[in-house]
């Protein structure tokens, strides 16, 4: 789960790669490195830490072709030696993915005399290339690929070749062309400022890029062709637009994310397609899967859809679903939710559901991502590129897309109601972002030893999301909990140093959540409340250290509105504590490994 990039035919490869790595840094920021072809030799600079650490080292590097990498450590701790590129003989490589059989390959190669300099799984690739290279680059690449088990996107430099080779198997890789140069990168935005036209490499493709030209073959060496199209406009917006961090910029983009998602749902005729599908297929169950924030939006949707469709609807984390025997079959509608569309567990869960006979819908923010190739139908989320590692606007876009999906499965009348609710969300969200926040709330969080989040019914997934957001950007421990469950164990953790944030968006159920608040207050715990207008049980406001009111709104959009104060709370708390909300420690945006 790293970012890789390559270029050939540019004026100064090191500069181009460095800029591209800055764009890819959200994919991992444990170490970074660049290799450039200078005459007949390959020069490599790599450093532990962020991409910025390379700046000095690459000064004076010349050469028109090269490869670059930004790493999220899997095998081997962050260090200079574990940083990519890995070089050996005439080769240097960068890798995103996991080589599952690296231990046996390493033992074999070491027996044959190879000397390893890192603890990574990736280094076996460069030694295999050396082993199989007899002057024919294509043959060496194909023989190497044949030995690898796992997932890999690779960029390869060979000192006998004036360009680069790119390989895609189960990890994303996009190639681009423009101004006589050729590029490859893990994602589209990294190519946006460089290439004019791009193509997403198909599974099992090798690309040979040299002299401004690019050719492709499959893993058996048979030539294949790819269609290039202009870089999408959505990939181009990388500026902070005056905001101090991407997290707050992206929270401010929630109204547009919701609006654009609803418009795309309409434009792609999703409602009619879903209604026809529901009528034709007579599904007996719906299963939703995702990871992290995407799992939370899936869980919100499960609450919504079950109530609407009166069918068994479950949500599960994709990593659990993959390794279980389940009842998923031909009568199952399987909905995979993923911002990036590249999360390995979610993509594999979708594949597993498909091979069990289920109809698979992908709800994703990235139209060219791996999950779209697996799915029978794509429901677009149009949140725009999300750069902050913590998901915010994509979560709200997902809730909008999922609410519309659930309603469309029910029928045209329900869809019209949902569409009207989602339409109203744009203005409601804008109002919440502009006015619904108290700095006292962030200060209360920042000074707490642990922060818990509770909610019932539709508020429970929101509590989970509020807790995840705060933990990942502030590093304050805590948990999201169903309000009724607290007294069955976790209440043992409540004391004067803790804060519990209760989410209440429904009056009747709010009374139940309020009794959990009473129990917390009786144990000396601090309490904050996020409450929909008019839903507060008597006396709750007086009990709370902070009380944030959000507009009462339709259940279709309630989870995307009530989450906003929680996202702002996480953001402001992180800033107060001096954390980097855009690049939290140990995390990366796109989890393309298991
Ligand atoms: C949390 C967050 C992660 C992602 C998760 C799934 O803020 O961003 O929990 O939601 O890694 O990623 P996608 O949605 O790309 O599959």
mmCIF file of C-alpha atoms in Angstrom, residues 143-512:
data_model
loop_
_atom_site.group_PDB
_atom_site.id
_atom_site.type_symbol
_atom_site.label_atom_id
_atom_site.label_comp_id
_atom_site.label_asym_id
_atom_site.label_seq_id
_atom_site.Cartn_x
_atom_site.Cartn_y
_atom_site.Cartn_z
ATOM 1 C CA UNK A 143 9.726 -14.966 -16.034
ATOM 2 C CA UNK A 144 9.845 -12.843 -12.869
ATOM 3 C CA UNK A 145 6.099 -12.244 -12.812
ATOM 4 C CA UNK A 146 5.472 -15.952 -13.195
ATOM 5 C CA UNK A 147 7.280 -16.594 -9.908
ATOM 6 C CA UNK A 148 5.360 -14.023 -7.866
ATOM 7 C CA UNK A 149 2.317 -14.810 -5.706
ATOM 8 C CA UNK A 150 0.319 -11.981 -4.137
ATOM 9 C CA UNK A 151 -0.433 -8.581 -5.553
ATOM 10 C CA UNK A 152 1.816 -6.165 -7.326
ATOM 11 C CA UNK A 153 2.008 -2.927 -9.234
ATOM 12 C CA UNK A 154 5.610 -2.494 -10.360
ATOM 13 C CA UNK A 155 7.759 0.034 -12.142
ATOM 14 C CA UNK A 156 11.106 -1.237 -13.351
ATOM 15 C CA UNK A 157 14.257 0.488 -14.622
ATOM 16 C CA UNK A 158 16.900 -1.456 -16.526
ATOM 17 C CA UNK A 159 20.178 0.211 -17.433
ATOM 18 C CA UNK A 160 20.017 -1.391 -20.909
ATOM 19 C CA UNK A 161 16.638 0.235 -21.616
ATOM 20 C CA UNK A 162 16.068 3.966 -21.985
ATOM 21 C CA UNK A 163 12.523 3.948 -20.588
ATOM 22 C CA UNK A 164 10.674 1.965 -17.912
ATOM 23 C CA UNK A 165 8.501 -1.115 -17.617
ATOM 24 C CA UNK A 166 5.233 -1.095 -15.634
ATOM 25 C CA UNK A 167 3.297 -4.147 -14.451
ATOM 26 C CA UNK A 168 -0.151 -4.407 -12.911
ATOM 27 C CA UNK A 169 -1.588 -7.325 -10.986
ATOM 28 C CA UNK A 170 -4.274 -6.582 -8.354
ATOM 29 C CA UNK A 171 -2.862 -3.165 -7.406
ATOM 30 C CA UNK A 172 -3.711 0.013 -9.260
ATOM 31 C CA UNK A 173 -1.541 1.456 -12.001
ATOM 32 C CA UNK A 174 -2.339 4.114 -14.555
ATOM 33 C CA UNK A 175 -0.240 5.120 -17.538
ATOM 34 C CA UNK A 176 -0.215 8.521 -19.184
ATOM 35 C CA UNK A 177 1.279 10.258 -22.215
ATOM 36 C CA UNK A 178 1.854 13.866 -23.120
ATOM 37 C CA UNK A 179 4.478 16.233 -24.570
ATOM 38 C CA UNK A 180 6.589 13.344 -25.866
ATOM 39 C CA UNK A 181 6.881 11.782 -22.406
ATOM 40 C CA UNK A 182 5.338 8.644 -20.916
ATOM 41 C CA UNK A 183 4.320 8.164 -17.287
ATOM 42 C CA UNK A 184 2.902 5.611 -14.876
ATOM 43 C CA UNK A 185 1.508 6.174 -11.367
ATOM 44 C CA UNK A 186 -0.649 4.540 -8.718
ATOM 45 C CA UNK A 187 -3.392 7.097 -9.157
ATOM 46 C CA UNK A 188 -4.811 9.622 -11.574
ATOM 47 C CA UNK A 189 -4.193 12.876 -9.592
ATOM 48 C CA UNK A 190 -0.430 12.186 -9.604
ATOM 49 C CA UNK A 191 -0.554 12.203 -13.414
ATOM 50 C CA UNK A 192 -2.917 15.165 -13.709
ATOM 51 C CA UNK A 193 -0.238 17.843 -14.022
ATOM 52 C CA UNK A 194 1.962 15.687 -16.265
ATOM 53 C CA UNK A 195 0.047 13.652 -18.808
ATOM 54 C CA UNK A 196 -2.586 14.749 -21.288
ATOM 55 C CA UNK A 197 -4.114 11.324 -21.892
ATOM 56 C CA UNK A 198 -4.304 8.373 -19.538
ATOM 57 C CA UNK A 199 -5.274 4.701 -19.523
ATOM 58 C CA UNK A 200 -5.904 2.413 -16.569
ATOM 59 C CA UNK A 201 -3.805 -0.727 -16.920
ATOM 60 C CA UNK A 202 -5.946 -3.867 -17.036
ATOM 61 C CA UNK A 203 -5.295 -6.723 -14.607
ATOM 62 C CA UNK A 204 -2.332 -8.733 -15.821
ATOM 63 C CA UNK A 205 -0.752 -6.131 -18.102
ATOM 64 C CA UNK A 206 2.890 -5.261 -18.770
ATOM 65 C CA UNK A 207 3.658 -1.858 -20.299
ATOM 66 C CA UNK A 208 6.923 -0.966 -22.046
ATOM 67 C CA UNK A 209 7.438 2.800 -22.171
ATOM 68 C CA UNK A 210 10.302 4.239 -24.204
ATOM 69 C CA UNK A 211 10.957 7.080 -26.663
ATOM 70 C CA UNK A 212 7.529 8.667 -26.086
ATOM 71 C CA UNK A 213 5.780 5.421 -27.053
ATOM 72 C CA UNK A 214 4.102 2.762 -24.968
ATOM 73 C CA UNK A 215 3.201 -0.822 -25.850
ATOM 74 C CA UNK A 216 1.408 -3.483 -23.848
ATOM 75 C CA UNK A 217 1.332 -7.239 -23.479
ATOM 76 C CA UNK A 218 -0.352 -9.724 -21.179
ATOM 77 C CA UNK A 219 1.519 -12.029 -18.804
ATOM 78 C CA UNK A 220 1.888 -14.581 -21.598
ATOM 79 C CA UNK A 221 3.613 -11.947 -23.733
ATOM 80 C CA UNK A 222 0.726 -11.501 -26.215
ATOM 81 C CA UNK A 223 0.316 -7.891 -27.417
ATOM 82 C CA UNK A 224 -2.767 -6.045 -26.140
ATOM 83 C CA UNK A 225 -4.093 -2.558 -26.782
ATOM 84 C CA UNK A 226 -5.470 0.065 -24.415
ATOM 85 C CA UNK A 227 -7.581 3.125 -25.094
ATOM 86 C CA UNK A 228 -6.307 6.456 -23.780
ATOM 87 C CA UNK A 229 -8.620 9.280 -22.758
ATOM 88 C CA UNK A 230 -8.048 12.819 -21.413
ATOM 89 C CA UNK A 231 -7.224 13.183 -17.693
ATOM 90 C CA UNK A 232 -10.587 13.699 -15.925
ATOM 91 C CA UNK A 233 -11.143 17.198 -14.558
ATOM 92 C CA UNK A 234 -11.922 15.754 -11.082
ATOM 93 C CA UNK A 235 -8.308 14.551 -10.809
ATOM 94 C CA UNK A 236 -6.930 18.074 -11.160
ATOM 95 C CA UNK A 237 -8.055 19.839 -7.980
ATOM 96 C CA UNK A 238 -5.181 19.490 -5.495
ATOM 97 C CA UNK A 239 -5.013 23.006 -4.087
ATOM 98 C CA UNK A 240 -5.788 23.809 -0.433
ATOM 99 C CA UNK A 241 -7.785 26.868 -1.607
ATOM 100 C CA UNK A 242 -6.730 28.869 1.425
ATOM 101 C CA UNK A 243 -7.634 26.215 4.019
ATOM 102 C CA UNK A 244 -4.899 25.203 6.459
ATOM 103 C CA UNK A 245 -5.494 21.460 5.956
ATOM 104 C CA UNK A 246 -7.192 19.163 3.451
ATOM 105 C CA UNK A 247 -9.365 17.750 6.234
ATOM 106 C CA UNK A 248 -11.172 21.039 6.840
ATOM 107 C CA UNK A 249 -11.203 21.850 3.123
ATOM 108 C CA UNK A 250 -12.868 18.509 2.435
ATOM 109 C CA UNK A 251 -15.403 18.948 5.247
ATOM 110 C CA UNK A 252 -16.329 22.228 3.553
ATOM 111 C CA UNK A 253 -16.799 20.302 0.306
ATOM 112 C CA UNK A 254 -19.491 18.035 1.823
ATOM 113 C CA UNK A 255 -22.433 20.022 0.398
ATOM 114 C CA UNK A 256 -20.971 19.724 -3.115
ATOM 115 C CA UNK A 257 -20.157 16.036 -2.587
ATOM 116 C CA UNK A 258 -23.769 15.280 -1.661
ATOM 117 C CA UNK A 259 -25.171 17.400 -4.478
ATOM 118 C CA UNK A 260 -22.872 15.906 -7.127
ATOM 119 C CA UNK A 261 -23.523 12.364 -5.938
ATOM 120 C CA UNK A 262 -27.279 12.868 -6.262
ATOM 121 C CA UNK A 263 -26.800 14.395 -9.729
ATOM 122 C CA UNK A 264 -24.649 11.461 -10.877
ATOM 123 C CA UNK A 265 -27.228 8.996 -9.543
ATOM 124 C CA UNK A 266 -29.806 10.728 -11.692
ATOM 125 C CA UNK A 267 -27.576 11.060 -14.770
ATOM 126 C CA UNK A 268 -26.573 7.414 -14.767
ATOM 127 C CA UNK A 269 -30.198 6.373 -14.399
ATOM 128 C CA UNK A 270 -29.392 4.350 -11.300
ATOM 129 C CA UNK A 271 -32.915 4.583 -9.868
ATOM 130 C CA UNK A 272 -34.597 2.884 -12.833
ATOM 131 C CA UNK A 273 -31.816 0.282 -13.110
ATOM 132 C CA UNK A 274 -32.098 -0.598 -9.420
ATOM 133 C CA UNK A 275 -35.860 -0.810 -9.438
ATOM 134 C CA UNK A 276 -35.786 -3.116 -12.484
ATOM 135 C CA UNK A 277 -33.114 -5.194 -10.805
ATOM 136 C CA UNK A 278 -35.116 -5.543 -7.588
ATOM 137 C CA UNK A 279 -38.218 -6.592 -9.526
ATOM 138 C CA UNK A 280 -36.390 -9.075 -11.712
ATOM 139 C CA UNK A 281 -34.123 -10.618 -9.105
ATOM 140 C CA UNK A 282 -36.410 -10.859 -6.048
ATOM 141 C CA UNK A 283 -33.452 -10.747 -3.686
ATOM 142 C CA UNK A 284 -33.936 -12.518 -0.375
ATOM 143 C CA UNK A 285 -31.141 -10.690 1.431
ATOM 144 C CA UNK A 286 -28.812 -7.723 1.114
ATOM 145 C CA UNK A 287 -25.238 -7.771 2.332
ATOM 146 C CA UNK A 288 -23.102 -4.628 2.588
ATOM 147 C CA UNK A 289 -19.342 -4.615 3.062
ATOM 148 C CA UNK A 290 -16.632 -2.041 3.523
ATOM 149 C CA UNK A 291 -13.703 -1.180 5.782
ATOM 150 C CA UNK A 292 -13.328 1.603 8.342
ATOM 151 C CA UNK A 293 -15.422 4.622 7.446
ATOM 152 C CA UNK A 294 -16.895 2.823 4.430
ATOM 153 C CA UNK A 295 -18.068 0.063 6.783
ATOM 154 C CA UNK A 296 -19.777 2.708 8.918
ATOM 155 C CA UNK A 297 -21.679 4.085 5.943
ATOM 156 C CA UNK A 298 -22.566 0.499 4.982
ATOM 157 C CA UNK A 299 -23.919 -0.056 8.494
ATOM 158 C CA UNK A 300 -25.995 3.142 8.316
ATOM 159 C CA UNK A 301 -27.384 1.929 4.998
ATOM 160 C CA UNK A 302 -28.203 -1.466 6.468
ATOM 161 C CA UNK A 303 -30.377 0.216 9.122
ATOM 162 C CA UNK A 304 -32.089 2.297 6.429
ATOM 163 C CA UNK A 305 -32.571 -0.485 3.892
ATOM 164 C CA UNK A 306 -33.928 -3.071 6.312
ATOM 165 C CA UNK A 307 -36.553 -0.637 7.568
ATOM 166 C CA UNK A 308 -37.543 0.252 4.003
ATOM 167 C CA UNK A 309 -37.409 -3.110 2.285
ATOM 168 C CA UNK A 310 -38.278 -5.398 5.220
ATOM 169 C CA UNK A 311 -35.615 -7.846 4.046
ATOM 170 C CA UNK A 312 -32.693 -9.199 6.045
ATOM 171 C CA UNK A 313 -29.964 -6.614 5.495
ATOM 172 C CA UNK A 314 -26.551 -6.980 7.115
ATOM 173 C CA UNK A 315 -23.357 -4.976 7.055
ATOM 174 C CA UNK A 316 -19.992 -6.503 7.802
ATOM 175 C CA UNK A 317 -16.373 -5.442 7.617
ATOM 176 C CA UNK A 318 -14.921 -6.782 4.381
ATOM 177 C CA UNK A 319 -11.932 -8.376 6.116
ATOM 178 C CA UNK A 320 -14.273 -10.555 8.181
ATOM 179 C CA UNK A 321 -16.639 -11.381 5.351
ATOM 180 C CA UNK A 322 -13.856 -12.696 3.108
ATOM 181 C CA UNK A 323 -12.830 -15.511 5.385
ATOM 182 C CA UNK A 324 -16.232 -16.758 6.528
ATOM 183 C CA UNK A 325 -18.651 -19.256 5.106
ATOM 184 C CA UNK A 326 -21.752 -17.164 4.513
ATOM 185 C CA UNK A 327 -25.268 -17.563 3.191
ATOM 186 C CA UNK A 328 -24.505 -15.245 0.236
ATOM 187 C CA UNK A 329 -25.871 -16.789 -2.969
ATOM 188 C CA UNK A 330 -27.688 -15.984 -6.231
ATOM 189 C CA UNK A 331 -30.546 -14.370 -4.321
ATOM 190 C CA UNK A 332 -28.214 -11.944 -2.548
ATOM 191 C CA UNK A 333 -27.644 -8.342 -3.442
ATOM 192 C CA UNK A 334 -24.096 -7.530 -2.347
ATOM 193 C CA UNK A 335 -23.112 -3.877 -1.976
ATOM 194 C CA UNK A 336 -19.403 -3.103 -1.640
ATOM 195 C CA UNK A 337 -18.605 0.386 -0.374
ATOM 196 C CA UNK A 338 -15.156 1.888 -0.928
ATOM 197 C CA UNK A 339 -13.992 5.458 -1.405
ATOM 198 C CA UNK A 340 -10.838 4.419 -3.259
ATOM 199 C CA UNK A 341 -12.279 1.295 -4.843
ATOM 200 C CA UNK A 342 -8.859 -0.264 -4.210
ATOM 201 C CA UNK A 343 -9.107 -1.522 -0.611
ATOM 202 C CA UNK A 344 -7.860 -5.107 -0.915
ATOM 203 C CA UNK A 345 -10.313 -6.592 1.594
ATOM 204 C CA UNK A 346 -13.316 -4.889 0.008
ATOM 205 C CA UNK A 347 -12.330 -5.772 -3.558
ATOM 206 C CA UNK A 348 -11.734 -9.400 -2.553
ATOM 207 C CA UNK A 349 -14.998 -9.526 -0.582
ATOM 208 C CA UNK A 350 -16.809 -8.353 -3.724
ATOM 209 C CA UNK A 351 -15.009 -11.006 -5.772
ATOM 210 C CA UNK A 352 -15.978 -13.682 -3.234
ATOM 211 C CA UNK A 353 -19.622 -12.559 -3.242
ATOM 212 C CA UNK A 354 -19.656 -12.581 -7.030
ATOM 213 C CA UNK A 355 -18.276 -16.071 -7.246
ATOM 214 C CA UNK A 356 -20.949 -17.159 -4.743
ATOM 215 C CA UNK A 357 -23.506 -15.953 -7.310
ATOM 216 C CA UNK A 358 -24.498 -12.611 -5.745
ATOM 217 C CA UNK A 359 -25.267 -9.515 -7.810
ATOM 218 C CA UNK A 360 -22.535 -7.029 -6.872
ATOM 219 C CA UNK A 361 -22.946 -3.265 -6.694
ATOM 220 C CA UNK A 362 -19.880 -1.097 -6.068
ATOM 221 C CA UNK A 363 -20.434 2.258 -4.375
ATOM 222 C CA UNK A 364 -17.210 4.137 -5.013
ATOM 223 C CA UNK A 365 -15.676 7.572 -5.429
ATOM 224 C CA UNK A 366 -13.172 6.386 -8.062
ATOM 225 C CA UNK A 367 -14.828 5.389 -11.346
ATOM 226 C CA UNK A 368 -11.753 3.627 -12.778
ATOM 227 C CA UNK A 369 -10.849 1.694 -9.616
ATOM 228 C CA UNK A 370 -10.377 -2.068 -9.254
ATOM 229 C CA UNK A 371 -13.752 -2.606 -7.622
ATOM 230 C CA UNK A 372 -15.587 -1.271 -10.659
ATOM 231 C CA UNK A 373 -14.100 -4.089 -12.746
ATOM 232 C CA UNK A 374 -15.482 -6.666 -10.306
ATOM 233 C CA UNK A 375 -18.965 -5.180 -9.876
ATOM 234 C CA UNK A 376 -22.069 -5.852 -11.968
ATOM 235 C CA UNK A 377 -23.177 -2.260 -11.418
ATOM 236 C CA UNK A 378 -21.496 0.896 -10.136
ATOM 237 C CA UNK A 379 -23.282 3.506 -8.035
ATOM 238 C CA UNK A 380 -21.066 6.596 -8.232
ATOM 239 C CA UNK A 381 -20.048 8.747 -5.296
ATOM 240 C CA UNK A 382 -18.955 12.134 -6.598
ATOM 241 C CA UNK A 383 -17.077 13.601 -3.665
ATOM 242 C CA UNK A 384 -14.073 14.594 -5.795
ATOM 243 C CA UNK A 385 -10.524 13.568 -4.967
ATOM 244 C CA UNK A 386 -10.133 13.088 -1.210
ATOM 245 C CA UNK A 387 -6.586 13.787 -0.108
ATOM 246 C CA UNK A 388 -6.829 13.854 3.683
ATOM 247 C CA UNK A 389 -6.242 10.318 4.958
ATOM 248 C CA UNK A 390 -9.292 10.618 7.222
ATOM 249 C CA UNK A 391 -12.411 10.239 5.098
ATOM 250 C CA UNK A 392 -15.027 12.993 5.525
ATOM 251 C CA UNK A 393 -16.757 14.175 2.362
ATOM 252 C CA UNK A 394 -16.612 10.677 0.859
ATOM 253 C CA UNK A 395 -18.507 9.305 3.885
ATOM 254 C CA UNK A 396 -21.287 11.843 3.328
ATOM 255 C CA UNK A 397 -21.314 11.093 -0.404
ATOM 256 C CA UNK A 398 -21.546 7.376 0.376
ATOM 257 C CA UNK A 399 -24.518 7.898 2.715
ATOM 258 C CA UNK A 400 -26.283 9.911 0.000
ATOM 259 C CA UNK A 401 -25.589 7.249 -2.651
ATOM 260 C CA UNK A 402 -26.645 4.424 -0.333
ATOM 261 C CA UNK A 403 -29.849 6.163 0.782
ATOM 262 C CA UNK A 404 -30.786 6.694 -2.865
ATOM 263 C CA UNK A 405 -29.916 3.068 -3.627
ATOM 264 C CA UNK A 406 -32.075 1.700 -0.798
ATOM 265 C CA UNK A 407 -34.988 3.922 -1.796
ATOM 266 C CA UNK A 408 -34.648 3.086 -5.501
ATOM 267 C CA UNK A 409 -34.781 -0.630 -4.705
ATOM 268 C CA UNK A 410 -38.091 -0.010 -2.969
ATOM 269 C CA UNK A 411 -39.634 1.845 -5.878
ATOM 270 C CA UNK A 412 -40.109 5.162 -7.700
ATOM 271 C CA UNK A 413 -42.220 6.846 -4.997
ATOM 272 C CA UNK A 414 -39.694 6.096 -2.262
ATOM 273 C CA UNK A 415 -36.877 7.182 -4.562
ATOM 274 C CA UNK A 416 -38.566 10.545 -5.134
ATOM 275 C CA UNK A 417 -38.797 11.040 -1.350
ATOM 276 C CA UNK A 418 -35.126 10.119 -0.905
ATOM 277 C CA UNK A 419 -34.050 12.336 -3.808
ATOM 278 C CA UNK A 420 -35.909 15.282 -2.262
ATOM 279 C CA UNK A 421 -34.292 14.618 1.124
ATOM 280 C CA UNK A 422 -30.807 14.372 -0.419
ATOM 281 C CA UNK A 423 -31.465 17.589 -2.353
ATOM 282 C CA UNK A 424 -32.254 19.366 0.906
ATOM 283 C CA UNK A 425 -29.016 18.048 2.448
ATOM 284 C CA UNK A 426 -26.801 20.444 0.487
ATOM 285 C CA UNK A 427 -28.120 23.521 2.297
ATOM 286 C CA UNK A 428 -28.445 21.752 5.658
ATOM 287 C CA UNK A 429 -24.835 20.570 5.552
ATOM 288 C CA UNK A 430 -23.616 24.031 4.583
ATOM 289 C CA UNK A 431 -25.496 25.480 7.576
ATOM 290 C CA UNK A 432 -24.034 22.900 9.964
ATOM 291 C CA UNK A 433 -20.492 23.474 8.701
ATOM 292 C CA UNK A 434 -20.857 27.241 8.994
ATOM 293 C CA UNK A 435 -22.490 27.477 12.365
ATOM 294 C CA UNK A 436 -22.697 24.350 14.447
ATOM 295 C CA UNK A 437 -19.393 24.116 16.174
ATOM 296 C CA UNK A 438 -18.079 24.964 19.589
ATOM 297 C CA UNK A 439 -14.382 25.287 20.276
ATOM 298 C CA UNK A 440 -15.132 24.334 23.908
ATOM 299 C CA UNK A 441 -16.112 20.894 22.665
ATOM 300 C CA UNK A 442 -12.699 20.389 21.032
ATOM 301 C CA UNK A 443 -10.948 21.647 24.170
ATOM 302 C CA UNK A 444 -12.962 19.191 26.285
ATOM 303 C CA UNK A 445 -11.908 16.364 23.968
ATOM 304 C CA UNK A 446 -8.285 17.429 23.864
ATOM 305 C CA UNK A 447 -8.058 17.364 27.664
ATOM 306 C CA UNK A 448 -9.731 13.960 28.089
ATOM 307 C CA UNK A 449 -7.852 10.716 28.664
ATOM 308 C CA UNK A 450 -10.389 8.813 26.573
ATOM 309 C CA UNK A 451 -13.447 9.777 24.531
ATOM 310 C CA UNK A 452 -16.392 7.440 23.976
ATOM 311 C CA UNK A 453 -19.213 7.909 21.490
ATOM 312 C CA UNK A 454 -22.666 6.442 21.973
ATOM 313 C CA UNK A 455 -25.858 6.290 19.940
ATOM 314 C CA UNK A 456 -28.823 4.019 19.329
ATOM 315 C CA UNK A 457 -30.394 2.881 16.069
ATOM 316 C CA UNK A 458 -29.322 5.102 13.177
ATOM 317 C CA UNK A 459 -27.151 7.113 15.581
ATOM 318 C CA UNK A 460 -25.008 4.116 16.438
ATOM 319 C CA UNK A 461 -23.059 3.949 13.116
ATOM 320 C CA UNK A 462 -22.577 7.726 13.401
ATOM 321 C CA UNK A 463 -21.142 7.238 16.905
ATOM 322 C CA UNK A 464 -18.763 4.615 15.478
ATOM 323 C CA UNK A 465 -17.663 7.031 12.762
ATOM 324 C CA UNK A 466 -17.234 9.930 15.221
ATOM 325 C CA UNK A 467 -15.032 7.739 17.371
ATOM 326 C CA UNK A 468 -12.908 6.468 14.463
ATOM 327 C CA UNK A 469 -12.400 10.016 13.205
ATOM 328 C CA UNK A 470 -11.258 11.311 16.582
ATOM 329 C CA UNK A 471 -8.976 8.344 17.279
ATOM 330 C CA UNK A 472 -7.247 8.456 13.913
ATOM 331 C CA UNK A 473 -6.446 12.156 13.825
ATOM 332 C CA UNK A 474 -5.982 12.977 17.539
ATOM 333 C CA UNK A 475 -4.665 9.608 18.856
ATOM 334 C CA UNK A 476 -6.942 9.924 21.902
ATOM 335 C CA UNK A 477 -8.135 6.427 22.844
ATOM 336 C CA UNK A 478 -11.824 5.658 22.877
ATOM 337 C CA UNK A 479 -14.589 3.633 21.310
ATOM 338 C CA UNK A 480 -17.949 3.947 19.635
ATOM 339 C CA UNK A 481 -20.655 2.025 21.417
ATOM 340 C CA UNK A 482 -24.360 1.243 21.172
ATOM 341 C CA UNK A 483 -25.780 3.354 24.012
ATOM 342 C CA UNK A 484 -27.614 0.379 25.518
ATOM 343 C CA UNK A 485 -24.472 -1.766 25.641
ATOM 344 C CA UNK A 486 -22.379 0.622 27.691
ATOM 345 C CA UNK A 487 -23.637 -0.624 31.017
ATOM 346 C CA UNK A 488 -22.689 -4.189 30.057
ATOM 347 C CA UNK A 489 -18.971 -3.596 30.375
ATOM 348 C CA UNK A 490 -17.435 -0.397 29.029
ATOM 349 C CA UNK A 491 -18.945 1.714 31.820
ATOM 350 C CA UNK A 492 -16.109 0.282 33.947
ATOM 351 C CA UNK A 493 -13.798 2.674 32.051
ATOM 352 C CA UNK A 494 -15.787 5.800 32.865
ATOM 353 C CA UNK A 495 -14.274 8.206 35.387
ATOM 354 C CA UNK A 496 -13.668 11.924 35.768
ATOM 355 C CA UNK A 497 -10.985 11.905 33.062
ATOM 356 C CA UNK A 498 -13.231 10.563 30.323
ATOM 357 C CA UNK A 499 -15.670 12.238 27.987
ATOM 358 C CA UNK A 500 -18.631 10.550 26.322
ATOM 359 C CA UNK A 501 -20.281 12.093 23.281
ATOM 360 C CA UNK A 502 -23.906 11.084 22.787
ATOM 361 C CA UNK A 503 -25.515 11.337 19.341
ATOM 362 C CA UNK A 504 -29.292 11.814 19.348
ATOM 363 C CA UNK A 505 -31.303 12.458 16.210
ATOM 364 C CA UNK A 506 -34.604 10.823 17.105
ATOM 365 C CA UNK A 507 -36.741 11.953 20.012
ATOM 366 C CA UNK A 508 -38.093 8.577 21.159
ATOM 367 C CA UNK A 509 -34.821 6.753 20.999
ATOM 368 C CA UNK A 510 -33.045 9.811 22.406
ATOM 369 C CA UNK A 511 -34.744 9.258 25.749
ATOM 370 C CA UNK A 512 -33.045 5.859 25.959
#
